[in-house]
PDB file of C-alpha atoms in Angstrom:
ATOM      1  CA  MET A   1       5.963  15.146   2.581  1.00  0.00           C
ATOM      2  CA  MET A   2       9.337  14.948   0.735  1.00  0.00           C
ATOM      3  CA  SER A   3       9.189  18.513  -0.424  1.00  0.00           C
ATOM      4  CA  ASN A   4      12.460  20.201  -0.220  1.00  0.00           C
ATOM      5  CA  ASN A   5      14.028  23.966  -1.273  1.00  0.00           C
ATOM      6  CA  SER A   6      15.986  23.342  -3.844  1.00  0.00           C
ATOM      7  CA  THR A   7      19.873  24.734  -2.925  1.00  0.00           C
ATOM      8  CA  ASN A   8      19.698  27.167  -4.756  1.00  0.00           C
ATOM      9  CA  SER A   9      17.992  30.065  -4.190  1.00  0.00           C
ATOM     10  CA  CYS A  10      14.121  28.789  -5.392  1.00  0.00           C
ATOM     11  CA  SER A  11      11.431  29.406  -3.108  1.00  0.00           C
ATOM     12  CA  THR A  12       9.017  26.403  -3.257  1.00  0.00           C
ATOM     13  CA  GLU A  13       7.142  28.692  -0.380  1.00  0.00           C
ATOM     14  CA  ASN A  14       3.927  29.538  -2.494  1.00  0.00           C
ATOM     15  CA  VAL A  15       3.629  25.432  -3.163  1.00  0.00           C
ATOM     16  CA  ASP A  16       3.673  25.147   0.430  1.00  0.00           C
ATOM     17  CA  LYS A  17       1.339  27.002   1.495  1.00  0.00           C
ATOM     18  CA  MET A  18      -1.245  25.946  -0.968  1.00  0.00           C
ATOM     19  CA  MET A  19      -0.625  22.954  -0.605  1.00  0.00           C
ATOM     20  CA  GLN A  20      -1.625  23.265   3.581  1.00  0.00           C
ATOM     21  CA  TYR A  21      -5.271  24.325   1.495  1.00  0.00           C
ATOM     22  CA  VAL A  22      -4.680  20.583  -0.527  1.00  0.00           C
ATOM     23  CA  GLU A  23      -3.650  18.729   1.157  1.00  0.00           C
ATOM     24  CA  LEU A  24      -6.805  18.694   4.080  1.00  0.00           C
ATOM     25  CA  ILE A  25      -9.469  18.134   0.644  1.00  0.00           C
ATOM     26  CA  ILE A  26      -7.449  15.188   0.284  1.00  0.00           C
ATOM     27  CA  TYR A  27      -6.372  13.389   3.870  1.00  0.00           C
ATOM     28  CA  ILE A  28      -9.974  14.285   5.375  1.00  0.00           C
ATOM     29  CA  PRO A  29     -11.503  12.589   2.929  1.00  0.00           C
ATOM     30  CA  ILE A  30      -8.602   9.195   2.595  1.00  0.00           C
ATOM     31  CA  PHE A  31      -9.096   8.979   6.182  1.00  0.00           C
ATOM     32  CA  CYS A  32     -12.596   8.801   7.603  1.00  0.00           C
ATOM     33  CA  ILE A  33     -13.325   6.121   4.660  1.00  0.00           C
ATOM     34  CA  GLY A  34      -9.993   4.705   5.060  1.00  0.00           C
ATOM     35  CA  ILE A  35     -10.634   4.065   8.666  1.00  0.00           C
ATOM     36  CA  VAL A  36     -13.962   3.269   7.997  1.00  0.00           C
ATOM     37  CA  LEU A  37     -13.016   1.223   5.924  1.00  0.00           C
ATOM     38  CA  ASN A  38     -10.312  -1.352   6.871  1.00  0.00           C
ATOM     39  CA  LEU A  39     -12.083  -1.515   9.884  1.00  0.00           C
ATOM     40  CA  THR A  40     -14.928  -3.158   8.455  1.00  0.00           C
ATOM     41  CA  ALA A  41     -13.072  -5.300   6.828  1.00  0.00           C
ATOM     42  CA  LEU A  42     -10.571  -6.784   9.177  1.00  0.00           C
ATOM     43  CA  MET A  43     -14.102  -7.191  11.057  1.00  0.00           C
ATOM     44  CA  ALA A  44     -15.301  -9.004   8.760  1.00  0.00           C
ATOM     45  CA  PHE A  45     -12.121 -11.173   8.416  1.00  0.00           C
ATOM     46  CA  CYS A  46     -11.647 -11.443  11.996  1.00  0.00           C
ATOM     47  CA  LEU A  47     -15.234 -12.072  12.864  1.00  0.00           C
ATOM     48  CA  CYS A  48     -17.128 -13.011  10.055  1.00  0.00           C
ATOM     49  CA  LEU A  49     -14.828 -15.531   7.741  1.00  0.00           C
ATOM     50  CA  ARG A  50     -13.875 -17.796  10.548  1.00  0.00           C
ATOM     51  CA  LYS A  51     -11.958 -20.074   8.369  1.00  0.00           C
ATOM     52  CA  TRP A  52      -8.267 -19.008   8.126  1.00  0.00           C
ATOM     53  CA  THR A  53      -7.021 -18.936   3.685  1.00  0.00           C
ATOM     54  CA  GLU A  54      -3.886 -17.751   2.823  1.00  0.00           C
ATOM     55  CA  THR A  55      -5.538 -15.277   1.208  1.00  0.00           C
ATOM     56  CA  THR A  56      -7.810 -14.231   4.088  1.00  0.00           C
ATOM     57  CA  ILE A  57      -4.593 -13.681   6.178  1.00  0.00           C
ATOM     58  CA  PHE A  58      -2.882 -11.606   3.414  1.00  0.00           C
ATOM     59  CA  MET A  59      -5.486  -9.895   3.485  1.00  0.00           C
ATOM     60  CA  THR A  60      -5.644  -9.648   6.481  1.00  0.00           C
ATOM     61  CA  SER A  61      -2.182  -7.896   7.500  1.00  0.00           C
ATOM     62  CA  LEU A  62      -2.461  -5.234   3.394  1.00  0.00           C
ATOM     63  CA  ALA A  63      -5.577  -4.449   6.247  1.00  0.00           C
ATOM     64  CA  LEU A  64      -3.689  -3.234   9.081  1.00  0.00           C
ATOM     65  CA  MET A  65      -0.358  -2.337   6.964  1.00  0.00           C
ATOM     66  CA  ASP A  66      -2.610   0.221   6.013  1.00  0.00           C
ATOM     67  CA  LEU A  67      -4.127   1.735   8.957  1.00  0.00           C
ATOM     68  CA  LEU A  68      -0.489   2.056  10.279  1.00  0.00           C
ATOM     69  CA  LEU A  69      -0.186   4.274   7.287  1.00  0.00           C
ATOM     70  CA  LEU A  70      -3.647   6.345   7.598  1.00  0.00           C
ATOM     71  CA  LEU A  71      -2.871   7.011  11.734  1.00  0.00           C
ATOM     72  CA  PRO A  72      -0.190   9.631  10.719  1.00  0.00           C
ATOM     73  CA  LEU A  73      -2.280  11.794   8.556  1.00  0.00           C
ATOM     74  CA  PRO A  74      -3.921  13.615  11.128  1.00  0.00           C
ATOM     75  CA  PHE A  75      -0.614  14.606  12.618  1.00  0.00           C
ATOM     76  CA  LYS A  76       0.147  15.370   8.471  1.00  0.00           C
ATOM     77  CA  MET A  77      -2.075  18.171   8.557  1.00  0.00           C
ATOM     78  CA  HIS A  78      -1.121  19.763  11.453  1.00  0.00           C
ATOM     79  CA  ALA A  79       2.873  19.937  10.732  1.00  0.00           C
ATOM     80  CA  ALA A  80       1.767  21.548   7.219  1.00  0.00           C
ATOM     81  CA  ASN A  81       0.968  24.594   9.054  1.00  0.00           C
ATOM     82  CA  TYR A  82       2.430  24.145  12.002  1.00  0.00           C
ATOM     83  CA  LYS A  83       5.697  23.685  12.920  1.00  0.00           C
ATOM     84  CA  TRP A  84       6.716  21.557  16.115  1.00  0.00           C
ATOM     85  CA  SER A  85       9.434  22.448  18.499  1.00  0.00           C
ATOM     86  CA  GLY A  86      11.948  21.045  17.816  1.00  0.00           C
ATOM     87  CA  GLY A  87      11.108  18.586  20.838  1.00  0.00           C
ATOM     88  CA  SER A  88       9.561  16.819  18.513  1.00  0.00           C
ATOM     89  CA  GLN A  89      11.805  15.246  16.442  1.00  0.00           C
ATOM     90  CA  MET A  90      11.609  11.827  17.881  1.00  0.00           C
ATOM     91  CA  PHE A  91       7.797  11.853  17.798  1.00  0.00           C
ATOM     92  CA  CYS A  92       8.334  13.170  14.269  1.00  0.00           C
ATOM     93  CA  SER A  93      11.039  10.545  12.878  1.00  0.00           C
ATOM     94  CA  PHE A  94       8.972   7.995  14.743  1.00  0.00           C
ATOM     95  CA  LEU A  95       5.128   9.457  12.839  1.00  0.00           C
ATOM     96  CA  GLU A  96       7.371   9.775   9.259  1.00  0.00           C
ATOM     97  CA  ASN A  97       8.300   5.837   9.981  1.00  0.00           C
ATOM     98  CA  LEU A  98       4.860   4.556  10.211  1.00  0.00           C
ATOM     99  CA  PHE A  99       3.607   6.836   6.901  1.00  0.00           C
ATOM    100  CA  PHE A 100       7.271   4.460   5.177  1.00  0.00           C
ATOM    101  CA  PHE A 101       6.153   1.265   6.933  1.00  0.00           C
ATOM    102  CA  GLY A 102       2.852   1.865   5.856  1.00  0.00           C
ATOM    103  CA  ILE A 103       3.857   2.414   2.000  1.00  0.00           C
ATOM    104  CA  TYR A 104       6.120  -0.613   1.315  1.00  0.00           C
ATOM    105  CA  GLY A 105       4.562  -3.157   3.756  1.00  0.00           C
ATOM    106  CA  SER A 106       1.457  -3.070   1.245  1.00  0.00           C
ATOM    107  CA  ILE A 107       3.596  -2.779  -1.923  1.00  0.00           C
ATOM    108  CA  TYR A 108       4.807  -5.959  -1.035  1.00  0.00           C
ATOM    109  CA  MET A 109       1.802  -7.081   0.613  1.00  0.00           C
ATOM    110  CA  ILE A 110       0.264  -6.990  -2.627  1.00  0.00           C
ATOM    111  CA  MET A 111       3.325  -8.328  -4.704  1.00  0.00           C
ATOM    112  CA  CYS A 112       2.859 -12.295  -2.610  1.00  0.00           C
ATOM    113  CA  ILE A 113      -1.263 -11.776  -2.577  1.00  0.00           C
ATOM    114  CA  ALA A 114      -0.340 -12.353  -6.803  1.00  0.00           C
ATOM    115  CA  ILE A 115       1.429 -14.393  -6.265  1.00  0.00           C
ATOM    116  CA  ASP A 116      -0.214 -16.023  -4.189  1.00  0.00           C
ATOM    117  CA  ARG A 117      -3.103 -15.690  -6.565  1.00  0.00           C
ATOM    118  CA  TRP A 118      -0.462 -16.241  -9.651  1.00  0.00           C
ATOM    119  CA  LEU A 119       0.248 -19.686  -7.792  1.00  0.00           C
ATOM    120  CA  ALA A 120      -3.345 -21.200  -7.536  1.00  0.00           C
ATOM    121  CA  ILE A 121      -4.648 -21.224 -10.450  1.00  0.00           C
ATOM    122  CA  CYS A 122      -1.729 -21.211 -12.785  1.00  0.00           C
ATOM    123  CA  TYR A 123       0.269 -23.497 -10.927  1.00  0.00           C
ATOM    124  CA  PRO A 124      -2.508 -25.948  -9.069  1.00  0.00           C
ATOM    125  CA  PHE A 125      -0.681 -29.257  -8.437  1.00  0.00           C
ATOM    126  CA  LYS A 126       2.562 -26.905  -7.235  1.00  0.00           C
ATOM    127  CA  ALA A 127       0.499 -24.450  -4.952  1.00  0.00           C
ATOM    128  CA  LYS A 128      -1.146 -28.001  -2.932  1.00  0.00           C
ATOM    129  CA  GLN A 129       2.497 -27.891  -1.479  1.00  0.00           C
ATOM    130  CA  LEU A 130       3.456 -23.965  -1.729  1.00  0.00           C
ATOM    131  CA  ARG A 131       0.280 -22.555  -0.217  1.00  0.00           C
ATOM    132  CA  SER A 132      -1.199 -23.201   3.608  1.00  0.00           C
ATOM    133  CA  PRO A 133      -2.144 -20.901   6.158  1.00  0.00           C
ATOM    134  CA  ARG A 134       0.858 -21.577   8.151  1.00  0.00           C
ATOM    135  CA  ALA A 135       3.207 -20.325   4.361  1.00  0.00           C
ATOM    136  CA  ALA A 136       1.078 -17.495   4.847  1.00  0.00           C
ATOM    137  CA  PHE A 137       1.580 -16.189   7.585  1.00  0.00           C
ATOM    138  CA  LEU A 138       4.547 -16.705   8.141  1.00  0.00           C
ATOM    139  CA  ALA A 139       5.082 -14.220   4.744  1.00  0.00           C
ATOM    140  CA  SER A 140       2.808 -11.830   5.968  1.00  0.00           C
ATOM    141  CA  LEU A 141       4.854 -12.032   8.777  1.00  0.00           C
ATOM    142  CA  GLY A 142       7.992 -11.824   7.080  1.00  0.00           C
ATOM    143  CA  ILE A 143       7.186  -9.315   5.769  1.00  0.00           C
ATOM    144  CA  TRP A 144       6.338  -7.286   8.353  1.00  0.00           C
ATOM    145  CA  ILE A 145      10.049  -7.796   9.628  1.00  0.00           C
ATOM    146  CA  LEU A 146      12.099  -7.182   5.990  1.00  0.00           C
ATOM    147  CA  THR A 147       9.569  -3.508   5.704  1.00  0.00           C
ATOM    148  CA  SER A 148      10.222  -2.448   9.428  1.00  0.00           C
ATOM    149  CA  SER A 149      14.656  -3.867   9.596  1.00  0.00           C
ATOM    150  CA  ALA A 150      14.352  -1.868   6.557  1.00  0.00           C
ATOM    151  CA  VAL A 151      12.245   1.225   6.479  1.00  0.00           C
ATOM    152  CA  PHE A 152      13.511   2.297  10.102  1.00  0.00           C
ATOM    153  CA  PRO A 153      16.924   2.406  10.055  1.00  0.00           C
ATOM    154  CA  VAL A 154      16.458   5.039   7.275  1.00  0.00           C
ATOM    155  CA  THR A 155      14.616   7.277   8.043  1.00  0.00           C
ATOM    156  CA  TYR A 156      15.598   8.140  12.084  1.00  0.00           C
ATOM    157  CA  ASN A 157      18.432   9.037   9.782  1.00  0.00           C
ATOM    158  CA  LEU A 158      16.524  11.582   7.501  1.00  0.00           C
ATOM    159  CA  ARG A 159      16.553  14.506   9.781  1.00  0.00           C
ATOM    160  CA  GLU A 160      19.606  16.886  11.124  1.00  0.00           C
ATOM    161  CA  ASN A 161      19.371  17.205  14.991  1.00  0.00           C
ATOM    162  CA  TYR A 162      17.189  20.209  15.221  1.00  0.00           C
ATOM    163  CA  THR A 163      17.017  22.778  17.759  1.00  0.00           C
ATOM    164  CA  GLU A 164      14.795  25.250  16.412  1.00  0.00           C
ATOM    165  CA  ASP A 165      11.205  24.741  15.030  1.00  0.00           C
ATOM    166  CA  PHE A 166      10.343  22.563  12.273  1.00  0.00           C
ATOM    167  CA  HIS A 167       7.420  21.326   9.536  1.00  0.00           C
ATOM    168  CA  CYS A 168       7.407  16.926   9.961  1.00  0.00           C
ATOM    169  CA  PHE A 169       7.265  15.868   6.999  1.00  0.00           C
ATOM    170  CA  HIS A 170       8.587  18.740   5.081  1.00  0.00           C
ATOM    171  CA  ARG A 171      12.895  19.219   5.430  1.00  0.00           C
ATOM    172  CA  PHE A 172      13.840  15.866   4.411  1.00  0.00           C
ATOM    173  CA  SER A 173      18.375  16.729   4.780  1.00  0.00           C
ATOM    174  CA  GLU A 174      20.604  15.653   2.077  1.00  0.00           C
ATOM    175  CA  LYS A 175      21.327  12.259   3.179  1.00  0.00           C
ATOM    176  CA  GLY A 176      17.871  10.913   2.751  1.00  0.00           C
ATOM    177  CA  TRP A 177      17.775  12.606  -0.736  1.00  0.00           C
ATOM    178  CA  SER A 178      21.706  10.782  -1.953  1.00  0.00           C
ATOM    179  CA  PRO A 179      21.404   7.473  -4.579  1.00  0.00           C
ATOM    180  CA  VAL A 180      22.562   5.470  -2.351  1.00  0.00           C
ATOM    181  CA  VAL A 181      18.696   5.721  -0.800  1.00  0.00           C
ATOM    182  CA  ILE A 182      16.443   6.413  -4.280  1.00  0.00           C
ATOM    183  CA  ILE A 183      18.435   4.058  -5.705  1.00  0.00           C
ATOM    184  CA  CYS A 184      17.330   0.464  -3.189  1.00  0.00           C
ATOM    185  CA  LEU A 185      13.905   2.451  -3.521  1.00  0.00           C
ATOM    186  CA  GLN A 186      12.718   2.411  -6.847  1.00  0.00           C
ATOM    187  CA  VAL A 187      14.426  -0.738  -7.768  1.00  0.00           C
ATOM    188  CA  PHE A 188      13.811  -2.957  -4.219  1.00  0.00           C
ATOM    189  CA  GLY A 189      10.793  -1.090  -3.348  1.00  0.00           C
ATOM    190  CA  PHE A 190       8.779   0.306  -5.563  1.00  0.00           C
ATOM    191  CA  LEU A 191      10.090  -1.423  -9.798  1.00  0.00           C
ATOM    192  CA  GLY A 192      11.009  -4.555  -8.196  1.00  0.00           C
ATOM    193  CA  PRO A 193       7.885  -5.475  -6.761  1.00  0.00           C
ATOM    194  CA  ALA A 194       5.718  -3.958  -9.347  1.00  0.00           C
ATOM    195  CA  LEU A 195       7.171  -6.547 -12.337  1.00  0.00           C
ATOM    196  CA  VAL A 196       6.480  -9.133 -10.048  1.00  0.00           C
ATOM    197  CA  VAL A 197       2.545  -7.520  -8.976  1.00  0.00           C
ATOM    198  CA  VAL A 198       2.204  -6.993 -13.384  1.00  0.00           C
ATOM    199  CA  SER A 199       3.628 -10.475 -14.390  1.00  0.00           C
ATOM    200  CA  CYS A 200       1.698 -12.507 -12.212  1.00  0.00           C
ATOM    201  CA  SER A 201      -1.806 -10.575 -12.987  1.00  0.00           C
ATOM    202  CA  VAL A 202      -1.084 -10.697 -17.077  1.00  0.00           C
ATOM    203  CA  HIS A 203      -0.142 -14.575 -16.523  1.00  0.00           C
ATOM    204  CA  THR A 204      -2.574 -15.091 -14.264  1.00  0.00           C
ATOM    205  CA  ILE A 205      -5.267 -12.586 -16.231  1.00  0.00           C
ATOM    206  CA  CYS A 206      -4.685 -14.903 -19.340  1.00  0.00           C
ATOM    207  CA  VAL A 207      -4.901 -18.654 -18.549  1.00  0.00           C
ATOM    208  CA  LEU A 208      -8.243 -17.625 -16.985  1.00  0.00           C
ATOM    209  CA  GLN A 209      -9.334 -16.651 -20.605  1.00  0.00           C
ATOM    210  CA  GLU A 210      -7.730 -19.304 -21.902  1.00  0.00           C
ATOM    211  CA  SER A 211      -9.287 -21.174 -19.992  1.00  0.00           C
ATOM    212  CA  GLY A 212     -12.656 -20.507 -20.886  1.00  0.00           C
ATOM    213  CA  GLN A 213     -13.888 -21.147 -18.196  1.00  0.00           C
ATOM    214  CA  ARG A 214     -16.804 -18.275 -17.240  1.00  0.00           C
ATOM    215  CA  SER A 215     -18.353 -19.160 -14.142  1.00  0.00           C
ATOM    216  CA  PRO A 216     -18.868 -16.704 -11.327  1.00  0.00           C
ATOM    217  CA  LYS A 217     -16.212 -17.483  -9.441  1.00  0.00           C
ATOM    218  CA  SER A 218     -13.246 -17.038 -12.554  1.00  0.00           C
ATOM    219  CA  GLN A 219     -14.558 -13.717 -13.401  1.00  0.00           C
ATOM    220  CA  ALA A 220     -14.466 -12.862  -9.394  1.00  0.00           C
ATOM    221  CA  CYS A 221     -11.108 -13.553  -9.195  1.00  0.00           C
ATOM    222  CA  ILE A 222     -10.932 -11.324 -12.434  1.00  0.00           C
ATOM    223  CA  LYS A 223     -12.196  -8.876 -10.410  1.00  0.00           C
ATOM    224  CA  ILE A 224      -9.890  -9.274  -7.666  1.00  0.00           C
ATOM    225  CA  ILE A 225      -6.518  -9.075  -9.575  1.00  0.00           C
ATOM    226  CA  TYR A 226      -7.890  -6.234 -11.529  1.00  0.00           C
ATOM    227  CA  SER A 227      -8.339  -4.249  -7.985  1.00  0.00           C
ATOM    228  CA  SER A 228      -4.924  -5.295  -6.858  1.00  0.00           C
ATOM    229  CA  LEU A 229      -3.569  -3.888 -10.326  1.00  0.00           C
ATOM    230  CA  GLY A 230      -5.070  -0.871  -9.625  1.00  0.00           C
ATOM    231  CA  ALA A 231      -4.237  -0.418  -6.209  1.00  0.00           C
ATOM    232  CA  PHE A 232      -0.882  -0.141  -6.363  1.00  0.00           C
ATOM    233  CA  LEU A 233      -0.409   1.122  -9.423  1.00  0.00           C
ATOM    234  CA  VAL A 234      -2.285   4.095  -9.684  1.00  0.00           C
ATOM    235  CA  PRO A 235      -1.246   5.379  -6.258  1.00  0.00           C
ATOM    236  CA  PHE A 236       2.968   4.692  -5.959  1.00  0.00           C
ATOM    237  CA  THR A 237       3.541   4.269  -9.436  1.00  0.00           C
ATOM    238  CA  PRO A 238       2.813   8.226  -9.590  1.00  0.00           C
ATOM    239  CA  SER A 239       4.397   9.830  -6.644  1.00  0.00           C
ATOM    240  CA  HIS A 240       7.505   7.209  -7.138  1.00  0.00           C
ATOM    241  CA  LEU A 241       7.956   9.247 -10.155  1.00  0.00           C
ATOM    242  CA  ALA A 242       7.701  12.418  -8.442  1.00  0.00           C
ATOM    243  CA  ILE A 243      10.747  11.485  -6.031  1.00  0.00           C
ATOM    244  CA  PHE A 244      12.664  10.197  -8.928  1.00  0.00           C
ATOM    245  CA  LEU A 245      11.855  14.477 -10.388  1.00  0.00           C
ATOM    246  CA  GLN A 246      12.942  15.582  -6.982  1.00  0.00           C
ATOM    247  CA  PHE A 247      16.030  14.163  -6.609  1.00  0.00           C
ATOM    248  CA  LEU A 248      17.367  15.361  -9.999  1.00  0.00           C
ATOM    249  CA  VAL A 249      16.361  18.760  -8.978  1.00  0.00           C
ATOM    250  CA  HIS A 250      18.589  18.230  -5.715  1.00  0.00           C
ATOM    251  CA  GLN A 251      21.210  16.197  -7.998  1.00  0.00           C
ATOM    252  CA  LYS A 252      21.342  19.570  -9.689  1.00  0.00           C
ATOM    253  CA  VAL A 253      20.681  18.409 -12.821  1.00  0.00           C
ATOM    254  CA  ILE A 254      17.255  20.859 -13.296  1.00  0.00           C
ATOM    255  CA  LYS A 255      18.214  23.988 -12.698  1.00  0.00           C
ATOM    256  CA  ASP A 256      15.270  25.705 -14.187  1.00  0.00           C
ATOM    257  CA  CYS A 257      13.650  27.720 -10.512  1.00  0.00           C
ATOM    258  CA  ASN A 258       9.431  27.078 -12.645  1.00  0.00           C
ATOM    259  CA  THR A 259      10.427  23.819 -12.898  1.00  0.00           C
ATOM    260  CA  GLU A 260      11.968  23.326  -9.576  1.00  0.00           C
ATOM    261  CA  GLN A 261       8.446  24.753  -8.247  1.00  0.00           C
ATOM    262  CA  SER A 262       6.977  22.490 -10.593  1.00  0.00           C
ATOM    263  CA  MET A 263       8.508  19.629  -9.071  1.00  0.00           C
ATOM    264  CA  SER A 264       8.153  20.400  -5.687  1.00  0.00           C
ATOM    265  CA  LEU A 265       4.213  20.617  -6.397  1.00  0.00           C
ATOM    266  CA  PHE A 266       4.120  17.117  -8.149  1.00  0.00           C
ATOM    267  CA  ILE A 267       5.906  14.632  -5.682  1.00  0.00           C
ATOM    268  CA  GLN A 268       3.584  16.871  -2.725  1.00  0.00           C
ATOM    269  CA  THR A 269      -0.007  15.838  -4.415  1.00  0.00           C
ATOM    270  CA  ALA A 270       1.561  12.758  -5.414  1.00  0.00           C
ATOM    271  CA  MET A 271       2.040  11.673  -1.427  1.00  0.00           C
ATOM    272  CA  CYS A 272      -0.108  13.312  -0.361  1.00  0.00           C
ATOM    273  CA  LEU A 273      -2.919  10.808  -3.214  1.00  0.00           C
ATOM    274  CA  SER A 274      -1.023   7.298  -2.775  1.00  0.00           C
ATOM    275  CA  ASN A 275      -2.994   7.390   0.173  1.00  0.00           C
ATOM    276  CA  ILE A 276      -5.768   6.464  -1.377  1.00  0.00           C
ATOM    277  CA  THR A 277      -3.852   3.027  -2.088  1.00  0.00           C
ATOM    278  CA  CYS A 278      -6.153   2.606   1.814  1.00  0.00           C
ATOM    279  CA  CYS A 279      -9.000   3.375   0.418  1.00  0.00           C
ATOM    280  CA  LEU A 280      -8.358   1.513  -3.490  1.00  0.00           C
ATOM    281  CA  ASP A 281      -7.489  -1.553  -0.883  1.00  0.00           C
ATOM    282  CA  ALA A 282     -11.701  -1.941  -0.112  1.00  0.00           C
ATOM    283  CA  PHE A 283     -11.900  -2.776  -3.700  1.00  0.00           C
ATOM    284  CA  CYS A 284     -10.379  -6.267  -2.636  1.00  0.00           C
ATOM    285  CA  TYR A 285     -11.579  -6.846   0.246  1.00  0.00           C
ATOM    286  CA  TYR A 286     -15.106  -6.895  -0.788  1.00  0.00           C
ATOM    287  CA  PHE A 287     -14.419  -9.104  -3.687  1.00  0.00           C
ATOM    288  CA  VAL A 288     -12.359 -12.337  -1.137  1.00  0.00           C
ATOM    289  CA  ALA A 289     -14.843 -11.923   0.744  1.00  0.00           C
ATOM    290  CA  HIS A 290     -17.521 -11.889  -2.141  1.00  0.00           C
ATOM    291  CA  GLU A 291     -16.078 -14.994  -3.198  1.00  0.00           C
ATOM    292  CA  VAL A 292     -15.933 -16.922   0.403  1.00  0.00           C
ATOM    293  CA  ARG A 293     -19.118 -16.349   0.659  1.00  0.00           C
ATOM    294  CA  SER A 294     -19.869 -17.637  -3.087  1.00  0.00           C
ATOM    295  CA  THR A 295     -17.764 -21.097  -2.397  1.00  0.00           C
ATOM    296  CA  LYS A 296     -19.486 -21.306   1.160  1.00  0.00           C
ATOM    297  CA  ASN A 297     -22.521 -20.810   0.194  1.00  0.00           C
ATOM    298  CA  SER A 298     -22.298 -24.082  -3.523  1.00  0.00           C
ATOM    299  CA  PHE A 299     -20.350 -25.526  -0.297  1.00  0.00           C
ATOM    300  CA  ARG A 300     -24.114 -25.835   1.243  1.00  0.00           C
ATOM    301  CA  MET A 301     -25.852 -26.078  -1.623  1.00  0.00           C
ATOM    302  CA  ARG A 302     -23.889 -29.204  -2.710  1.00  0.00           C
ATOM    303  CA  THR A 303     -23.794 -30.734   0.529  1.00  0.00           C
ATOM    304  CA  LEU A 304     -27.491 -30.351   1.036  1.00  0.00           C
ATOM    305  CA  SER A 305     -28.290 -31.842  -2.706  1.00  0.00           C
ATOM    306  CA  GLN A 306     -25.712 -35.206  -1.864  1.00  0.00           C
ATOM    307  CA  ARG A 307     -27.888 -35.552   1.812  1.00  0.00           C
ATOM    308  CA  ARG A 308     -30.997 -35.645  -0.892  1.00  0.00           C
ATOM    309  CA  GLY A 309     -29.508 -38.301  -3.215  1.00  0.00           C
ATOM    310  CA  ASN A 310     -28.366 -39.810   0.213  1.00  0.00           C
ATOM    311  CA  SER A 311     -31.913 -40.006   1.603  1.00  0.00           C
ATOM    312  CA  SER A 312     -33.718 -40.964  -2.428  1.00  0.00           C
ATOM    313  CA  THR A 313     -30.913 -43.940  -2.793  1.00  0.00           C
ATOM    314  CA  SER A 314     -31.839 -44.760   1.258  1.00  0.00           C
ATOM    315  CA  GLU A 315     -35.573 -44.464   0.376  1.00  0.00           C
ATOM    316  CA  VAL A 316     -35.230 -46.702  -2.511  1.00  0.00           C
TER     317      VAL A 316
END
């Protein structure tokens, strides 16, 4: 996606041609499976789980982010094989905005989920004051506003004004590879949220394990934490490592042509695979829905037992 021929004579055209087929192999199943899973999750959260909790609000927002990440994929597949006219540049920038918005919105939404879970389990008394559906809604809204205000102004300036045909999602200008952009992208876009997610998740798992609880609810919570970690680290770590290595190519730290071609293949493949987060998040949705159903069933059983106890007492 962010590949670019280096400023020297080294060519990556062979890599680009190979990626035309690789992208189809990766994107088609991700798009089909991701659309089905995320639409199903939205229907489940909105129609089946009538009570809005902090977790379901964050998960609903994450599903919407994933859908925004999936929408540009058919256009990316087309752009990899065909050039677009110069007049399509604004539409291309809009699609690129959706793609980056979906990626970094998902990153920050997963971070919020990790913080919310950490508060609820590790600091339950403070959580009663800080956590609420209203606070979760405001936090989700804040992420949408923050991500859009950070992504849109940057991505609209990643391209030069084209008058000739071009490949959308490819060949960003050197402005897109400036040290300021890449440092902010790495620190605020990935490393900062990754540190928060990993720290909160590890602490939460330790607290659950040290408590000695082996209840189904605690085990389900641990599964949710592991699935969230996987949905975060598996797609986003390789892609941001690839962006950093490609940045070194643009800064001429890496000059060997074979290495540059390898970096081009790595970054394009990693950016393709980063979309798999739309499918991995489905594991989080499943465990959350299962936990909510388990909570409802346990509540009904307690209510039924209380009613039976009251009726037996009244008979005596």
